[in-house]
Coordinates of C-alpha atoms in Angstrom, one line a residue:
X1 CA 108.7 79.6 75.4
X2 CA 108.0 80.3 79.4
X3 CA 104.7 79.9 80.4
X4 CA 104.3 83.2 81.3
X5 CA 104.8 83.8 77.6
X6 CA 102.5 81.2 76.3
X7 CA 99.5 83.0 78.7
X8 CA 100.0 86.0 77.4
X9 CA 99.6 85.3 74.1
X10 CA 97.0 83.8 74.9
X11 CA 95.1 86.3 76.9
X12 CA 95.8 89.0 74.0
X13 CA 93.1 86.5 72.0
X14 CA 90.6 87.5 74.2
X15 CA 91.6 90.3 76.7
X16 CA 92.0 93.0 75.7
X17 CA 95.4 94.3 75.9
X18 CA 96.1 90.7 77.3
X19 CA 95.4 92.3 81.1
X20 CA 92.7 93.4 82.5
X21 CA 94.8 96.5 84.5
X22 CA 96.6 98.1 82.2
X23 CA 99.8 98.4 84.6
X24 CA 99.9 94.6 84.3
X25 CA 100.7 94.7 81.2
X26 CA 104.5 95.5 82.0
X27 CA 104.3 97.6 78.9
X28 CA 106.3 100.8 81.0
X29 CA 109.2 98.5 81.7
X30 CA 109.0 95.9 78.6
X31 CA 108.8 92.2 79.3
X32 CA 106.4 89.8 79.4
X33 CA 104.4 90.3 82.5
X34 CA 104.0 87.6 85.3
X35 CA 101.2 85.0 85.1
X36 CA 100.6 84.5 89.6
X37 CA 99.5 81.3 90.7
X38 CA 99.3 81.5 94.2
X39 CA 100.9 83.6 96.7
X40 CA 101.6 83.0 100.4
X41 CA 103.3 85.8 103.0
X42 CA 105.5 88.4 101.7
X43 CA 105.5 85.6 98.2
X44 CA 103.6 84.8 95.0
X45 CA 104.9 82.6 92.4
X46 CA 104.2 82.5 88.4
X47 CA 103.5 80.0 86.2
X48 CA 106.6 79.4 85.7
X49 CA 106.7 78.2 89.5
X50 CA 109.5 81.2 89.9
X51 CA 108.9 82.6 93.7
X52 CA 108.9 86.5 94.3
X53 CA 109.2 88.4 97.2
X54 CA 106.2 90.5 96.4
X55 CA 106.2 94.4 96.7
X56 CA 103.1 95.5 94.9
X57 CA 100.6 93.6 97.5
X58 CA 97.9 93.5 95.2
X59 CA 98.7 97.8 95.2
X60 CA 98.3 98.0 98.8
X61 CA 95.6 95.2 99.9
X62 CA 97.4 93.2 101.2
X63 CA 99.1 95.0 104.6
X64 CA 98.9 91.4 106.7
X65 CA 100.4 89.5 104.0
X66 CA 98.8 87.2 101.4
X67 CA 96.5 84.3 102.8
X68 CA 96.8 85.1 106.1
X69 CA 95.0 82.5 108.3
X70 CA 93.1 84.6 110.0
X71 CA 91.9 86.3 107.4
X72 CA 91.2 82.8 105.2
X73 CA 89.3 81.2 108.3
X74 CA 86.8 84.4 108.5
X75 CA 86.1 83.9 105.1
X76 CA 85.8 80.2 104.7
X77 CA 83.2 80.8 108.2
X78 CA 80.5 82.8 106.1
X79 CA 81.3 81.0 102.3
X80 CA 79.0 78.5 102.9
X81 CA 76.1 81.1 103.9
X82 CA 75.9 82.6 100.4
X83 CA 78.3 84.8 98.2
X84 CA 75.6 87.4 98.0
X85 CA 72.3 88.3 98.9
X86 CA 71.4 91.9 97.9
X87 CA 70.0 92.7 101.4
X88 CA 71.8 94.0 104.5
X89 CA 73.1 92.2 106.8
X90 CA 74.7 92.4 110.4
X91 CA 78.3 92.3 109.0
X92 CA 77.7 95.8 107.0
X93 CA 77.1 97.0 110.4
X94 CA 80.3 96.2 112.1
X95 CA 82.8 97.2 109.3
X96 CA 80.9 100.4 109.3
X97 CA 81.0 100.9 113.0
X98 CA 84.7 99.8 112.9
X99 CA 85.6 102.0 109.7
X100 CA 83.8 105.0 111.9
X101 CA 85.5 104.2 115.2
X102 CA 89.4 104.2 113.6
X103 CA 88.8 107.5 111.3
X104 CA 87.0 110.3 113.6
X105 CA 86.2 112.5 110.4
X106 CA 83.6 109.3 109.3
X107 CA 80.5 109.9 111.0
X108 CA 78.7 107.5 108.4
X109 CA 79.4 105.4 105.8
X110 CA 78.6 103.6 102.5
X111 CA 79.9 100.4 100.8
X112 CA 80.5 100.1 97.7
X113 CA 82.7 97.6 95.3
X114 CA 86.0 99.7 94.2
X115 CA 87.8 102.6 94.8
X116 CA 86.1 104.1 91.4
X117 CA 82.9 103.9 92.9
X118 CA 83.6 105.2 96.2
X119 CA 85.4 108.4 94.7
X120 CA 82.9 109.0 91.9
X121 CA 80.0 108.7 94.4
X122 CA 81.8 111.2 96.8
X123 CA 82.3 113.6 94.1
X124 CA 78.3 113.7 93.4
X125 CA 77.8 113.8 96.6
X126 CA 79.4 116.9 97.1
X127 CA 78.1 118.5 94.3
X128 CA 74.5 117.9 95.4
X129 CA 75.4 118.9 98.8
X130 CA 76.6 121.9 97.5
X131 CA 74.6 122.7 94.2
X132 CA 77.8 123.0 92.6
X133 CA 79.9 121.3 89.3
X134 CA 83.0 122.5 89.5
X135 CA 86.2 120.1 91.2
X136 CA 90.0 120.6 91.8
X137 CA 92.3 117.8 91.3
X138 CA 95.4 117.8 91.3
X139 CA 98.1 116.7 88.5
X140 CA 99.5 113.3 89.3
X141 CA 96.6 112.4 92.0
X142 CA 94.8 108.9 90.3
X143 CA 91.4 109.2 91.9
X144 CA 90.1 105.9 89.3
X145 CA 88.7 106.4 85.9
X146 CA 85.2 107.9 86.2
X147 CA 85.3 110.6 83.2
X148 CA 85.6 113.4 85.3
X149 CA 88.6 112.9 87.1
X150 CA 90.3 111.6 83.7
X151 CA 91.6 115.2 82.9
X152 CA 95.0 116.9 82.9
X153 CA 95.7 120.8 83.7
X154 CA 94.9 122.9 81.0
X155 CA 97.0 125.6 78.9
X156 CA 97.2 127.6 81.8
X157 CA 96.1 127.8 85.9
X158 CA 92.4 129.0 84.9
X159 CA 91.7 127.3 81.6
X160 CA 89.8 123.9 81.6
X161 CA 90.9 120.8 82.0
X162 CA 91.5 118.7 78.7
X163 CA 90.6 115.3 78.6
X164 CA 93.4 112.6 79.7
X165 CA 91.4 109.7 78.1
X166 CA 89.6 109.1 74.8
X167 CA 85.7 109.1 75.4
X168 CA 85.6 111.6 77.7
X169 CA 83.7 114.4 76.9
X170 CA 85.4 117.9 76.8
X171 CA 81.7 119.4 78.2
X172 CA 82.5 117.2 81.2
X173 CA 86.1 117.7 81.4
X174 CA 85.8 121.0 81.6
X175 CA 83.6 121.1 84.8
X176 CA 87.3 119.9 86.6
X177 CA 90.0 122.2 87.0
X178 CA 93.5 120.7 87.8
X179 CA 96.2 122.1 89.9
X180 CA 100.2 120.9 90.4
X181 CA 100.3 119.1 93.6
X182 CA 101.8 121.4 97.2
X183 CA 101.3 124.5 95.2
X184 CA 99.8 126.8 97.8
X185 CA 99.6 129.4 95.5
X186 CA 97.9 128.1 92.6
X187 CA 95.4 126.8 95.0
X188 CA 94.5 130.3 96.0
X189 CA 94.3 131.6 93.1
X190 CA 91.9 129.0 91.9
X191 CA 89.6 130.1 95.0
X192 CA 90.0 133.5 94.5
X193 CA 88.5 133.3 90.5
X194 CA 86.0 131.1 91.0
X195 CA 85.8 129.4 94.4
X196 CA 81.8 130.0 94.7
X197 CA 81.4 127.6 92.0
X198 CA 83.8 125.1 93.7
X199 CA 81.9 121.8 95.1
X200 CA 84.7 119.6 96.1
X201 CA 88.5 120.2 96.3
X202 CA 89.6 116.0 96.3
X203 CA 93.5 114.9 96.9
X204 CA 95.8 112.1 98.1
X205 CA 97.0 113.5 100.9
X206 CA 99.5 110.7 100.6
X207 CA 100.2 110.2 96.8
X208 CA 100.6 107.1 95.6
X209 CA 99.7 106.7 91.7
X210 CA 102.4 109.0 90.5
X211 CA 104.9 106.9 93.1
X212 CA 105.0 108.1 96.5
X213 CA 104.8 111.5 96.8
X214 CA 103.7 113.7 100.4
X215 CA 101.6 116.4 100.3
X216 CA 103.3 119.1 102.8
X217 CA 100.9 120.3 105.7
X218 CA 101.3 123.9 104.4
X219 CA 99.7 122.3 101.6
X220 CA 96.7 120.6 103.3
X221 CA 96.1 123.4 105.7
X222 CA 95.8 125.6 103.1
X223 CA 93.0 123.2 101.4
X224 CA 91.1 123.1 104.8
X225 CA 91.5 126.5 104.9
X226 CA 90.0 127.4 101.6
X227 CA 87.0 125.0 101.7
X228 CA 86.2 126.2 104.9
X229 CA 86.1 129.6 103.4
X230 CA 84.1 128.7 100.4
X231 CA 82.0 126.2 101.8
X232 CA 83.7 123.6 99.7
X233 CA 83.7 119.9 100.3
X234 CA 86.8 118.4 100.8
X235 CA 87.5 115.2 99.6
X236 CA 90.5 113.0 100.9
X237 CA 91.3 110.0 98.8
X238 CA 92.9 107.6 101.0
X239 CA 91.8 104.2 98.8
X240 CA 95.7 103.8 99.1
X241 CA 97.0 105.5 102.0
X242 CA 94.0 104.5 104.4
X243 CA 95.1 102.3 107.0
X244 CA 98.5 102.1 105.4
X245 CA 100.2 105.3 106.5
X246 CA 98.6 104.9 109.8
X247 CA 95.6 103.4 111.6
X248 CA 93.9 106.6 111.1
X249 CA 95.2 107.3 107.9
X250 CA 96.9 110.3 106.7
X251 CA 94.4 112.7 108.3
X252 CA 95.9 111.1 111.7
X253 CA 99.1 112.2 110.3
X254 CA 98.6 115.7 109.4
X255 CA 95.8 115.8 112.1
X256 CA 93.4 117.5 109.5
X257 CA 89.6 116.7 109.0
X258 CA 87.9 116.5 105.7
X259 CA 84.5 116.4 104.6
X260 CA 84.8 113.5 103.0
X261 CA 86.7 110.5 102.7
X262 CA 87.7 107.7 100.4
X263 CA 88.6 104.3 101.4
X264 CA 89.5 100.8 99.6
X265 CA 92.0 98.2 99.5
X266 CA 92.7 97.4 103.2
X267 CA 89.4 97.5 104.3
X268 CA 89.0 94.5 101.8
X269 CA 91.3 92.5 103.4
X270 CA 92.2 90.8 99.4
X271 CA 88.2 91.2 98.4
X272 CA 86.6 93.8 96.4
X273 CA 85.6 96.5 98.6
X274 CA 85.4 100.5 99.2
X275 CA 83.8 103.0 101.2
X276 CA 83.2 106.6 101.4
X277 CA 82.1 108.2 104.4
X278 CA 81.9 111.9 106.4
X279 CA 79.7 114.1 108.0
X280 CA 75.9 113.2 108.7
X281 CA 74.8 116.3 107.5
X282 CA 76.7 115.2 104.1
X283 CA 76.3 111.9 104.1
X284 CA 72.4 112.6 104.8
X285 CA 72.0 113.8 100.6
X286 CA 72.2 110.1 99.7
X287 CA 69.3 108.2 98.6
X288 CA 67.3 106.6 100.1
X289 CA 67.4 109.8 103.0
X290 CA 68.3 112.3 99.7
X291 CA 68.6 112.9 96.2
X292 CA 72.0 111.2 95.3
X293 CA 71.3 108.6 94.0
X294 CA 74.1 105.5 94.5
X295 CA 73.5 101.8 94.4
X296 CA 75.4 98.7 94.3
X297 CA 74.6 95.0 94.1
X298 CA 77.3 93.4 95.6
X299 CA 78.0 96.6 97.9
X300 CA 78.8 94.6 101.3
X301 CA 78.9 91.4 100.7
X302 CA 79.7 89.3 103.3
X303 CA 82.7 87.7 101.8
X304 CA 84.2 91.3 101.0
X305 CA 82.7 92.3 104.7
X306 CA 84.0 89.1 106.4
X307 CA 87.9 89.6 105.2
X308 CA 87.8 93.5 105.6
X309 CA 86.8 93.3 109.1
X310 CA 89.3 90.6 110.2
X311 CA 92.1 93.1 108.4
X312 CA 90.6 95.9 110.1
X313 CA 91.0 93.4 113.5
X314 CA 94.6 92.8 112.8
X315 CA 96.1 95.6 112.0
X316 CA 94.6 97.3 115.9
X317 CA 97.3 94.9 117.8
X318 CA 99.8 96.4 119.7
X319 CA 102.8 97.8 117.9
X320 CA 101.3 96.6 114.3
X321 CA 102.3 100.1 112.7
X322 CA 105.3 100.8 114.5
X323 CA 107.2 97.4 113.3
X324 CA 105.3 98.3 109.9
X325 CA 107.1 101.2 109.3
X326 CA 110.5 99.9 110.9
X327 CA 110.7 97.1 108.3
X328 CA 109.8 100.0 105.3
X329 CA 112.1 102.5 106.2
X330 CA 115.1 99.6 106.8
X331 CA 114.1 98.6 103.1
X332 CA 114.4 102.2 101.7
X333 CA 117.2 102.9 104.0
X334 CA 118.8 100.1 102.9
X335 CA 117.5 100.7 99.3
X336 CA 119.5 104.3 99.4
X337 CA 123.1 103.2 100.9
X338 CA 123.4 100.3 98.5
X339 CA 122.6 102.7 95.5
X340 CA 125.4 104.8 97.2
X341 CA 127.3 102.2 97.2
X342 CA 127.4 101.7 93.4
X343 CA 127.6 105.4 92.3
X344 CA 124.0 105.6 90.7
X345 CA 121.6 108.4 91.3
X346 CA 118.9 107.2 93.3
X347 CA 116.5 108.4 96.6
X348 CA 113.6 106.6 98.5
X349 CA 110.9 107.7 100.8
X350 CA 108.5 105.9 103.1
X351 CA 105.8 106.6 105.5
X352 CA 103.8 104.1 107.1
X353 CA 103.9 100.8 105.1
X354 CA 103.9 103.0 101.4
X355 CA 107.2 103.8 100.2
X356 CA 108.7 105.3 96.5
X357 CA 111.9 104.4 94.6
X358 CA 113.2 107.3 92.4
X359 CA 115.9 107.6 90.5
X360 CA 117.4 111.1 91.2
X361 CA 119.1 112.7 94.1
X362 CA 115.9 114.2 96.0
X363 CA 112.8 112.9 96.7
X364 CA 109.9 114.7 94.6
X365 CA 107.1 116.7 95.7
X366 CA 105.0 116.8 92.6
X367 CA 104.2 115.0 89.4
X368 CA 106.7 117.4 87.4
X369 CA 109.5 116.9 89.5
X370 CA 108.1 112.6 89.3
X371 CA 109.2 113.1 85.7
X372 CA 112.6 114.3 85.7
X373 CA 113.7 110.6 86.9
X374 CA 115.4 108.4 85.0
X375 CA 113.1 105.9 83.9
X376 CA 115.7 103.8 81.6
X377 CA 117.5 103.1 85.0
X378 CA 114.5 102.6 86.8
X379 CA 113.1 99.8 84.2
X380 CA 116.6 98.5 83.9
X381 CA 117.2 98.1 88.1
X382 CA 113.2 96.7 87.8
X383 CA 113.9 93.7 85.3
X384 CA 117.5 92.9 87.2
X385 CA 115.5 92.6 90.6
X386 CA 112.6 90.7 88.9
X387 CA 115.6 88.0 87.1
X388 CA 116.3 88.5 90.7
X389 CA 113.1 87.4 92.3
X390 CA 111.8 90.7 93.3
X391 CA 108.9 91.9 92.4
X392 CA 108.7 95.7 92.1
X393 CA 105.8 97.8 90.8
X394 CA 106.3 97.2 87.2
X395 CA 106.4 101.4 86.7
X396 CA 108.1 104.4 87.7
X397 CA 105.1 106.1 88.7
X398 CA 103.5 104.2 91.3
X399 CA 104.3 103.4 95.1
X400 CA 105.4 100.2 96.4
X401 CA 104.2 98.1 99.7
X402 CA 105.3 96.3 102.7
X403 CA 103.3 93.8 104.7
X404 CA 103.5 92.5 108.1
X405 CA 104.6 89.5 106.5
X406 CA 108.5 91.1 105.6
X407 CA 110.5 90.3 108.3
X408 CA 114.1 91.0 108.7
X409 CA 115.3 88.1 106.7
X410 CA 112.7 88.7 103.2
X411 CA 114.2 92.5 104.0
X412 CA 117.8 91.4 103.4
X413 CA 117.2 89.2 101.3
X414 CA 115.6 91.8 98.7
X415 CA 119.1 94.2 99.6
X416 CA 121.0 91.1 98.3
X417 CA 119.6 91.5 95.2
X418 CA 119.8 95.3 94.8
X419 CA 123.5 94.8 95.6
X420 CA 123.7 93.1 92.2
X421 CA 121.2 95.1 90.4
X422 CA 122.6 98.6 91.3
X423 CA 126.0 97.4 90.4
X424 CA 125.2 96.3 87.0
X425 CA 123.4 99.8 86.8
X426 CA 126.6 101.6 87.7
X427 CA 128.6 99.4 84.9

C-alpha cells in the first residue's frame, strides 16, 4: 500500500470524508487523492516523495509560485512579533491602500479570513444598503457555501430557487433567484418582474468553479445596466479571478465598475485572507459607522497581511502579466494541437493566468453547455497525466492555474506528457 493510501485511510477515521475540501477527495475522477508534503516553484511532492508539476496552485493562490523567497522572508520578518493580536495594526493599512490603489472601483475595504466571508458579508451589505432580500446568481457561479448562495434555478425563470445543499432552508433559498450564466434575456426579464425587490445582482465575471468559463461584455453591460436602473448593488466575485486575469482584475478587462467587490486568494499570498470592498457611501453601512454588523478575529493578521502584500508587490513588476499569460496560452495552445494530434475531442481557453480544459469541440459559455463534456475522457486524460506527474484539478468543473514559476521548460515538459495521455485517449 502507497502512502498516500495508508493517509487516507487514515484521515477517513477522523475527517470527515477523509478531506477537509471536498474536491480533494478525488472522488469526481476516482483514485486515492494525493497526500503534499512540500511544494517548491511550479512543484509539490506527496508522500510518496512523487514530484508534480502543480496546476491547481492552491486554486489560484499561488500566482508567484510556491515558497517564493520573497514572499517566505516577509513572513518569517513579522513571525516572531505575534501570529495574532485582535487589534489593528499598520500592516491592515497598506494592503488596504494597495488593494484600493490596483482596483479603482474599491474606495474602502474590509478584511476578512476566506472568500465565504468576504461574499456573505457583501451580500448583507447590500441588502441593508438597500432594504432589500432578494439576490441573482447565476447557475454554475460558486460564490462559497453561506446558505444563501447554496441554491440552483428553480422549475422555471421566476420560481424560487431550491436548495443545492442539505440544511439549507427553503424560506432562505427562496430569497435567491438563479439565472443561466450570459443570458441577456433572462436577466431582463428577472428585472422587469421583480427588480424593485432586487438587492444585489453577484457574478464571476470570470468563472472559474464550473471550469473556466467568460462572461461576454453584452452580458456584463447589461448587469450594469440593470442595477443602475433598479438601484441594485452589483456584486463582482473575483476571489478567483482578482489579480489573476489582470492586475485590475476582470473589471480592468471589461472596463466595467461594480458596486462591490470580492477578493481572496492572491491577496493572501498562501495565507488565509479575503476582502470585500466598494463605494464609501456602501461601504459606510458597516458596523462600527452602520448597522451591518461583520466581525472577524483573525481578520488581518499580520502573517496573512505580511505575505498578501509582498504578492501584491510582486506581481506590479514590469511585464509580470504579459509573460503570465504567454506561458498560459502556450500551455492551452499547446494543450489543443496535441489533442489534434491524437483525434480526440477537446478545446481550451485562457485569460490571464486562469485557463479551462474541456473536452468538446467549443469552448462553453455556460454551466449547461459545461456539462455536455465528456467527463469519462476528462478523468481518464486526468489520472494518465497524474501517473504522469501532472497535477490537474482533480474535476471537470473547475479552472486550472499557471504561476510565474512555469517557465518554458515545466511548459513542455507537461505537453510531453499530454502527448502520451491524449494518445492513449485516442486508442
Amino acid at each position: 500500500m502507497s502512502k498516500n493510501q495508508a493517509l487516507f485511510e487514515r484521515a477517513q477515521r477522523n475527517i470527515s470524508g477523509g478531506v477537509n475540501s471536498p474536491v480533494r477527495a478525488f472522488r469526481s475522477v476516482g483514485g486515492t487523492p494525493r497526500f503534499i508534503e512540500r511544494a517548491q516553484g511550479p512543484y509539490f511532492w506527496d508522500a510518496d516523495g512523487q514530484r508534480y508539476i502543480d496546476y491547481i496552485g492552491s486554486w489560484g493562490v499561488v500566482i508567484v509560485g510556491h515558497v517564493h523567497p520573497e514572499v517566505l522572508d516577509a513572513v518569517q520578518r513579522v513571525l516572531a512579533n505575534g501570529f495574532s493580536f485582535g487589534a489593528p495594526t499598520e500592516a491592515e493599512i497598506e494592503i488596504a491602500e494597495e488593494i484600493c490603489k490596483l482596483v479603482p472601483s474599491i474606495e474602502q475595504v474590509r478584511m476578512v479570513s476566506s472568500g465565504t466571508e468576504a461574499t456573505m458579508s457583501a451580500l448583507r451589505l447590500a441588502r441593508g444598503f438597500t432594504n432589500r432580500s432578494r439576490i441573482i446568481k447565476f447557475e454554475g457561479c460558486y460564490h462559497g457555501h453561506a446558505d444563501s448562495l447554496l441554491v440552483k434555478a428553480g422549475s422555471g425563470l421566476l420560481t424560487f430557487g431550491n436548495p443545492s445543499s442539505a440544511g439549507v432552508p427553503a424560506d432562505i433559498a427562496k430569497h435567491t433567484t438563479v439565472l443561466e450564466y450570459n443570458n441577456v434575456e433572462q436577466l431582463n426579464e428577472a428585472f422587469k418582474a421583480f427588480g424593485n425587490e432586487i438587492a444585489s445582482v453577484i457574478v464571476e465575471p470570470v468563472a472559474g468553479n464550473m471550469n473556466l468559463v467568460r462572461a461576454t461584455p453584452e452580458f456584463l453591460n447589461a448587469l450594469r445596466d440593470r442595477c443602475n436602473e433598479y438601484v441594485s448593488v452589483l456584486i463582482f466575485d473575483e476571489v478567483m479571478c482578482g489579480f489573476r486575469v489582470a492586475l485590475g482584475g476582470a473589471q480592468q478587462v471589461y472596463g466595467i465598475k461594480p458596486d462591490l467587490t470580492c477578493l481572496g486568494k492572491v491577496i493572501g499570498g498562501g495565507m488565509p485572507a479575503a476582502a470585500f470592498g466598494g463605494r464609501s457611501d456602501i461601504m459606510a453601512h458597516l458596523a462600527p459607522l452602520g448597522g451591518v454588523y461583520q466581525a472577524g478575529t483573525l481578520s488581518g493578521n499580520p502573517i496573512a497581511v505580511a505575505a498578501g502584500l509582498k504578492t501584491l508587490q510582486l506581481i506590479q513588476r514590469p511585464g509580470f502579466y504579459d509573460d503570465l499569460a504567454k506561458q498560459t496560452r502556450k500551455l492551452v495552445d499547446g494543450l489543443t494541437r496535441v489533442a489534434r494530434d491524437a483525434k480526440v475531442p477537446f478545446s481550451a481557453d485562457s485569460i490571464g493566468g486562469m485557463f479551462g480544459l474541456y473536452f468538446m469541440d467549443h469552448v462553453p459559455a455556460s454551466l449547461a453547455q459545461i456539462q455536455q463534456g465528456d467527463t469519462k475522457r476528462f478523468n481518464a486524460f486526468f489520472h494518465a497525466m497524474l501517473d504522469a506527474g501532472v497535477y490537474f484539478v482533480p474535476s471537470a468543473f473547475e479552472a486550472g492555474f499557471v504561476s510565474s514559476a512555469h517557465d518554458d521548460a515545466v511548459i513542455d515538459a507537461t505537453l510531453d506528457a499530454a502527448r502520451g495521455a491524449f494518445a492513449s485517449l485516442a486508442a
